[in-house]
Amino acid sequence: MKTTLLELYRKTPEKFRSFLFDVDGTVLLANSPIPGAPEFLDILRKDNVPFFFLTNNCAQTHEEIAQRLTKAGIYAEADQIISSCDPIPAYFKEINKTGKALRYFLVGRAQNIPGVIEYEKDPEKIMECDGVLHNAGKYDWSVVITAILNFFLKYPEKPFIVTNPDMLNPVEAGVTICSNGQMELVIAHLKKRGIDKERIHFGKPFQAVYGVVKDHLAEVGVRPEETLAVGDWLNSDIRGANLSGIPSCLVLTGLSKVSDIANFDSTYTPTYIVSTLS
Ligand SMILES: [Mg+2]
């Protein structure tokens, strides 16, 4: 029988000064807690070990994700949630050197940052924009996708940001299509017209979101190498942590199996493997 994360933690607690947990497949399955997860998080809370949740889900606010966890018996505060849309302010502050606010066509929700970024939601005004930001959410796809397609046919060099890189999200009934999966339709049509459009992603395994993670760790006085990133997916949780210098732990309660590791290079290899959290 494989070890649990609790056993690993009990053996060398000094090695793990904080934890970073993926949500779906790691602590929750749909809206139910994964057995062993709430108990382990209660122990961390009792031991005063700080922990955060890192999710690519940007369709919900931090408050909504914290409420979803808490309802399932995993007590969480909004300030423990880090999501793939969190790098937006730093990204736009970095790229905007003009002193004039950039104007982006927005799908979903995002905060305006005065002087840096303003959002346009009217598809009829998309041609006046500096780029497209797809952050998740429901929209009239026949209007919005057509507008985005025409925008990149006219301005193929302008930035196309889709914060969450996931194509599909597993749910009990099968899958749902994430924002990046929805945008495949635009990419396919552009390709047919000779435009190979690259998207910019912020979520796991892309490194922008790990900048936000490191800010949170610094706030609680913990270095990245003293943290353990726990997740169920090699391609996202494990690779992202490895590339950012955070030790990683694959938990076998979700998408990836031990036999999958051999299919990839060493950036996908977890530092630890556990069967469950406790
Ligand atoms: Mg997961």
CSV table of C-alpha atoms and ligand atoms in Angstrom, one decimal:
chain,number,residue,atom,x,y,z
A,1,MET,CA,0.0,0.0,0.0
A,2,LYS,CA,1.3,3.5,-0.9
A,3,THR,CA,2.0,6.1,1.7
A,4,THR,CA,-0.4,8.9,2.5
A,5,LEU,CA,0.6,12.6,2.6
A,6,LEU,CA,-0.1,12.6,6.4
A,7,GLU,CA,2.6,9.8,6.9
A,8,LEU,CA,5.1,11.8,4.8
A,9,TYR,CA,4.4,15.0,6.8
A,10,ARG,CA,4.6,13.2,10.2
A,11,LYS,CA,8.0,11.8,9.2
A,12,THR,CA,9.7,15.1,8.4
A,13,PRO,CA,7.3,18.0,9.3
A,14,GLU,CA,10.3,20.5,9.2
A,15,LYS,CA,10.6,19.8,5.4
A,16,PHE,CA,7.1,21.1,4.7
A,17,ARG,CA,6.5,24.7,6.0
A,18,SER,CA,3.5,25.3,3.8
A,19,PHE,CA,1.3,23.5,1.2
A,20,LEU,CA,-0.2,24.4,-2.1
A,21,PHE,CA,-3.2,22.2,-3.0
A,22,ASP,CA,-5.0,21.8,-6.3
A,23,VAL,CA,-8.8,21.7,-5.9
A,24,ASP,CA,-10.5,19.3,-8.4
A,25,GLY,CA,-9.3,15.7,-8.1
A,26,THR,CA,-7.1,16.6,-5.1
A,27,VAL,CA,-9.4,17.8,-2.3
A,28,LEU,CA,-12.8,17.8,-4.2
A,29,LEU,CA,-14.6,15.6,-6.7
A,30,ALA,CA,-17.4,17.6,-8.1
A,31,ASN,CA,-18.8,19.2,-4.9
A,32,SER,CA,-17.8,16.4,-2.5
A,33,PRO,CA,-14.7,16.1,-0.4
A,34,ILE,CA,-12.2,13.5,-1.4
A,35,PRO,CA,-11.8,11.1,1.6
A,36,GLY,CA,-8.8,12.0,3.7
A,37,ALA,CA,-8.5,15.6,2.5
A,38,PRO,CA,-10.6,17.5,5.1
A,39,GLU,CA,-8.8,15.5,7.9
A,40,PHE,CA,-5.3,16.4,6.6
A,41,LEU,CA,-6.2,20.1,6.2
A,42,ASP,CA,-7.6,20.1,9.8
A,43,ILE,CA,-4.2,18.8,11.0
A,44,LEU,CA,-2.3,21.5,9.1
A,45,ARG,CA,-4.6,24.2,10.6
A,46,LYS,CA,-4.0,22.8,14.1
A,47,ASP,CA,-0.3,22.8,13.5
A,48,ASN,CA,-0.4,26.4,12.2
A,49,VAL,CA,1.1,25.4,8.8
A,50,PRO,CA,-0.1,27.8,6.2
A,51,PHE,CA,-1.7,26.4,3.0
A,52,PHE,CA,-3.2,27.7,-0.2
A,53,PHE,CA,-5.4,26.4,-3.0
A,54,LEU,CA,-4.1,26.9,-6.6
A,55,THR,CA,-6.7,26.3,-9.3
A,56,ASN,CA,-6.9,27.1,-13.0
A,57,ASN,CA,-10.7,27.8,-12.5
A,58,CYS,CA,-11.2,31.5,-13.2
A,59,ALA,CA,-15.0,31.2,-13.9
A,60,GLN,CA,-15.6,31.7,-10.1
A,61,THR,CA,-14.3,34.4,-7.8
A,62,HIS,CA,-12.0,33.6,-4.9
A,63,GLU,CA,-15.0,34.0,-2.6
A,64,GLU,CA,-17.1,31.6,-4.6
A,65,ILE,CA,-14.3,29.0,-4.7
A,66,ALA,CA,-13.8,29.4,-0.9
A,67,GLN,CA,-17.5,28.9,-0.4
A,68,ARG,CA,-17.6,25.8,-2.6
A,69,LEU,CA,-14.8,24.3,-0.6
A,70,THR,CA,-16.3,25.3,2.8
A,71,LYS,CA,-19.7,23.9,1.8
A,72,ALA,CA,-18.0,20.5,1.1
A,73,GLY,CA,-16.5,20.5,4.6
A,74,ILE,CA,-13.1,21.9,3.6
A,75,TYR,CA,-12.9,25.2,5.4
A,76,ALA,CA,-11.3,27.9,3.2
A,77,GLU,CA,-10.9,31.7,3.3
A,78,ALA,CA,-10.9,33.7,0.0
A,79,ASP,CA,-7.3,34.9,0.7
A,80,GLN,CA,-6.2,31.2,0.5
A,81,ILE,CA,-7.3,30.9,-3.1
A,82,ILE,CA,-5.0,31.6,-6.0
A,83,SER,CA,-6.4,31.3,-9.6
A,84,SER,CA,-5.2,31.6,-13.1
A,85,CYS,CA,-6.6,35.1,-13.5
A,86,ASP,CA,-4.6,36.5,-10.6
A,87,PRO,CA,-1.6,37.4,-12.7
A,88,ILE,CA,-3.7,39.9,-14.8
A,89,PRO,CA,-2.7,43.1,-12.9
A,90,ALA,CA,1.1,42.3,-12.9
A,91,TYR,CA,1.0,41.3,-16.5
A,92,PHE,CA,-0.7,44.4,-17.8
A,93,LYS,CA,1.5,46.7,-15.6
A,94,GLU,CA,4.5,45.0,-17.1
A,95,ILE,CA,3.5,45.2,-20.8
A,96,ASN,CA,1.9,48.7,-20.6
A,97,LYS,CA,4.7,51.2,-21.1
A,98,THR,CA,2.6,53.8,-22.8
A,99,GLY,CA,1.1,55.7,-19.8
A,100,LYS,CA,-2.3,55.3,-21.5
A,101,ALA,CA,-4.7,52.5,-20.5
A,102,LEU,CA,-4.8,49.5,-22.8
A,103,ARG,CA,-8.2,48.5,-24.0
A,104,TYR,CA,-8.9,44.8,-24.2
A,105,PHE,CA,-12.0,42.9,-25.4
A,106,LEU,CA,-13.0,40.9,-22.4
A,107,VAL,CA,-14.9,37.6,-22.2
A,108,GLY,CA,-15.9,36.9,-18.6
A,109,ARG,CA,-15.0,38.9,-15.6
A,110,ALA,CA,-11.9,40.9,-14.7
A,111,GLN,CA,-11.1,44.0,-12.7
A,112,ASN,CA,-10.3,47.3,-14.4
A,113,ILE,CA,-6.9,48.7,-13.3
A,114,PRO,CA,-7.2,52.5,-13.8
A,115,GLY,CA,-4.5,53.9,-16.1
A,116,VAL,CA,-3.3,50.4,-17.1
A,117,ILE,CA,-6.2,48.3,-18.5
A,118,GLU,CA,-9.8,48.9,-19.4
A,119,TYR,CA,-12.2,46.3,-20.8
A,120,GLU,CA,-14.6,46.4,-23.7
A,121,LYS,CA,-17.5,44.0,-23.6
A,122,ASP,CA,-19.4,45.1,-26.7
A,123,PRO,CA,-18.5,42.8,-29.7
A,124,GLU,CA,-19.3,45.7,-32.1
A,125,LYS,CA,-16.4,47.7,-30.6
A,126,ILE,CA,-13.8,44.9,-30.7
A,127,MET,CA,-11.9,46.4,-33.6
A,128,GLU,CA,-11.0,49.4,-31.4
A,129,CYS,CA,-9.2,47.1,-28.9
A,130,ASP,CA,-5.5,46.3,-28.3
A,131,GLY,CA,-6.1,42.6,-27.7
A,132,VAL,CA,-8.5,39.9,-26.4
A,133,LEU,CA,-8.7,38.6,-22.8
A,134,HIS,CA,-10.7,35.4,-22.3
A,135,ASN,CA,-11.2,34.8,-18.7
A,136,ALA,CA,-14.1,32.3,-18.6
A,137,GLY,CA,-17.8,32.7,-18.2
A,138,LYS,CA,-21.0,32.4,-20.2
A,139,TYR,CA,-21.5,34.4,-23.4
A,140,ASP,CA,-23.3,34.5,-26.6
A,141,TRP,CA,-20.8,32.4,-28.5
A,142,SER,CA,-22.1,32.9,-32.0
A,143,VAL,CA,-21.6,36.7,-31.6
A,144,VAL,CA,-18.4,36.7,-29.5
A,145,ILE,CA,-16.5,33.9,-31.3
A,146,THR,CA,-17.3,35.5,-34.7
A,147,ALA,CA,-16.1,38.9,-33.4
A,148,ILE,CA,-12.8,37.5,-32.0
A,149,LEU,CA,-12.2,35.5,-35.3
A,150,ASN,CA,-12.7,38.7,-37.4
A,151,PHE,CA,-10.5,40.7,-35.0
A,152,PHE,CA,-7.5,38.3,-35.4
A,153,LEU,CA,-8.1,38.0,-39.1
A,154,LYS,CA,-7.6,41.7,-39.2
A,155,TYR,CA,-4.9,42.0,-36.5
A,156,PRO,CA,-3.1,38.7,-36.3
A,157,GLU,CA,-0.2,40.3,-34.3
A,158,LYS,CA,-2.4,41.6,-31.4
A,159,PRO,CA,-2.3,39.6,-28.1
A,160,PHE,CA,-4.7,36.8,-27.4
A,161,ILE,CA,-4.8,36.0,-23.7
A,162,VAL,CA,-6.7,32.9,-22.4
A,163,THR,CA,-5.8,32.8,-18.7
A,164,ASN,CA,-6.8,29.1,-18.1
A,165,PRO,CA,-4.8,26.8,-20.4
A,166,ASP,CA,-7.1,23.8,-19.7
A,167,MET,CA,-9.1,22.5,-22.6
A,168,LEU,CA,-11.6,20.3,-20.7
A,169,ASN,CA,-12.7,19.9,-17.2
A,170,PRO,CA,-13.8,16.5,-16.0
A,171,VAL,CA,-17.2,16.4,-14.3
A,172,GLU,CA,-19.4,13.5,-13.2
A,173,ALA,CA,-21.4,13.5,-16.4
A,174,GLY,CA,-18.3,13.6,-18.7
A,175,VAL,CA,-16.5,16.9,-19.4
A,176,THR,CA,-17.2,20.6,-19.7
A,177,ILE,CA,-15.3,22.8,-22.2
A,178,CYS,CA,-13.0,25.3,-20.6
A,179,SER,CA,-12.4,28.8,-22.1
A,180,ASN,CA,-9.2,27.6,-23.9
A,181,GLY,CA,-11.2,24.6,-25.4
A,182,GLN,CA,-13.8,27.0,-26.6
A,183,MET,CA,-11.2,29.2,-28.3
A,184,GLU,CA,-9.9,26.2,-30.3
A,185,LEU,CA,-12.7,27.0,-32.8
A,186,VAL,CA,-11.1,30.4,-33.5
A,187,ILE,CA,-7.6,28.9,-33.7
A,188,ALA,CA,-8.8,26.3,-36.2
A,189,HIS,CA,-10.4,28.8,-38.5
A,190,LEU,CA,-7.4,31.1,-38.3
A,191,LYS,CA,-5.1,28.2,-39.2
A,192,LYS,CA,-7.2,27.4,-42.3
A,193,ARG,CA,-6.5,31.0,-43.3
A,194,GLY,CA,-2.8,30.7,-42.8
A,195,ILE,CA,-2.6,32.4,-39.4
A,196,ASP,CA,-0.9,30.3,-36.7
A,197,LYS,CA,-2.1,32.2,-33.6
A,198,GLU,CA,-0.4,31.7,-30.3
A,199,ARG,CA,-2.3,32.2,-27.1
A,200,ILE,CA,-0.9,33.6,-23.8
A,201,HIS,CA,-1.7,31.5,-20.7
A,202,PHE,CA,-1.3,32.4,-17.0
A,203,GLY,CA,-2.5,29.2,-15.2
A,204,LYS,CA,-0.7,26.0,-14.3
A,205,PRO,CA,1.7,24.8,-15.7
A,206,PHE,CA,2.5,28.3,-17.1
A,207,GLN,CA,4.7,30.3,-14.8
A,208,ALA,CA,2.7,33.6,-14.4
A,209,VAL,CA,0.5,32.2,-11.7
A,210,TYR,CA,3.6,30.9,-9.7
A,211,GLY,CA,4.7,34.5,-9.4
A,212,VAL,CA,1.5,35.1,-7.4
A,213,VAL,CA,2.1,31.9,-5.5
A,214,LYS,CA,5.6,33.1,-4.5
A,215,ASP,CA,4.1,36.5,-3.3
A,216,HIS,CA,1.7,34.6,-1.1
A,217,LEU,CA,4.5,32.4,0.3
A,218,ALA,CA,6.7,35.4,1.0
A,219,GLU,CA,3.8,37.0,3.0
A,220,VAL,CA,3.8,34.0,5.3
A,221,GLY,CA,7.6,33.9,5.5
A,222,VAL,CA,8.1,30.6,3.6
A,223,ARG,CA,10.5,29.9,0.7
A,224,PRO,CA,9.2,28.0,-2.4
A,225,GLU,CA,11.6,25.1,-1.7
A,226,GLU,CA,10.0,24.7,1.8
A,227,THR,CA,6.6,24.3,0.3
A,228,LEU,CA,4.9,21.2,-1.2
A,229,ALA,CA,2.6,21.5,-4.2
A,230,VAL,CA,0.0,18.7,-4.1
A,231,GLY,CA,-2.1,17.8,-7.2
A,232,ASP,CA,-3.6,15.0,-9.2
A,233,TRP,CA,-2.4,16.0,-12.7
A,234,LEU,CA,1.2,15.6,-14.0
A,235,ASN,CA,0.7,18.0,-16.9
A,236,SER,CA,-0.5,20.9,-14.8
A,237,ASP,CA,0.1,20.6,-11.0
A,238,ILE,CA,3.3,18.6,-11.1
A,239,ARG,CA,5.0,20.2,-14.2
A,240,GLY,CA,4.1,23.7,-13.1
A,241,ALA,CA,5.5,23.2,-9.6
A,242,ASN,CA,8.7,21.6,-10.9
A,243,LEU,CA,9.4,24.4,-13.3
A,244,SER,CA,8.9,27.0,-10.6
A,245,GLY,CA,11.2,25.3,-8.1
A,246,ILE,CA,8.5,24.1,-5.7
A,247,PRO,CA,8.7,20.4,-4.7
A,248,SER,CA,5.7,18.5,-6.0
A,249,CYS,CA,3.5,15.6,-4.8
A,250,LEU,CA,1.2,13.6,-7.0
A,251,VAL,CA,-1.9,12.3,-5.3
A,252,LEU,CA,-3.6,9.4,-6.9
A,253,THR,CA,-7.2,10.5,-6.4
A,254,GLY,CA,-7.7,12.2,-9.8
A,255,LEU,CA,-6.5,12.3,-13.4
A,256,SER,CA,-2.9,10.9,-13.4
A,257,LYS,CA,-1.7,7.4,-12.7
A,258,VAL,CA,1.8,6.3,-11.7
A,259,SER,CA,2.2,4.6,-15.1
A,260,ASP,CA,1.7,8.0,-16.9
A,261,ILE,CA,5.0,9.3,-15.5
A,262,ALA,CA,7.1,7.2,-18.0
A,263,ASN,CA,5.3,8.9,-21.0
A,264,PHE,CA,7.0,12.3,-20.2
A,265,ASP,CA,10.3,14.0,-19.6
A,266,SER,CA,11.7,14.6,-16.1
A,267,THR,CA,9.8,18.0,-15.7
A,268,TYR,CA,6.7,15.9,-15.2
A,269,THR,CA,8.2,13.7,-12.5
A,270,PRO,CA,6.8,14.3,-9.0
A,271,THR,CA,9.1,14.6,-6.0
A,272,TYR,CA,6.7,12.4,-4.0
A,273,ILE,CA,3.7,10.2,-4.8
A,274,VAL,CA,0.9,9.5,-2.3
A,275,SER,CA,-2.3,7.5,-2.5
A,276,THR,CA,-4.4,10.0,-0.5
A,277,LEU,CA,-3.9,13.0,1.8
A,278,SER,CA,-4.6,11.0,4.9
B,1,MG,MG,-6.9,18.6,-10.4
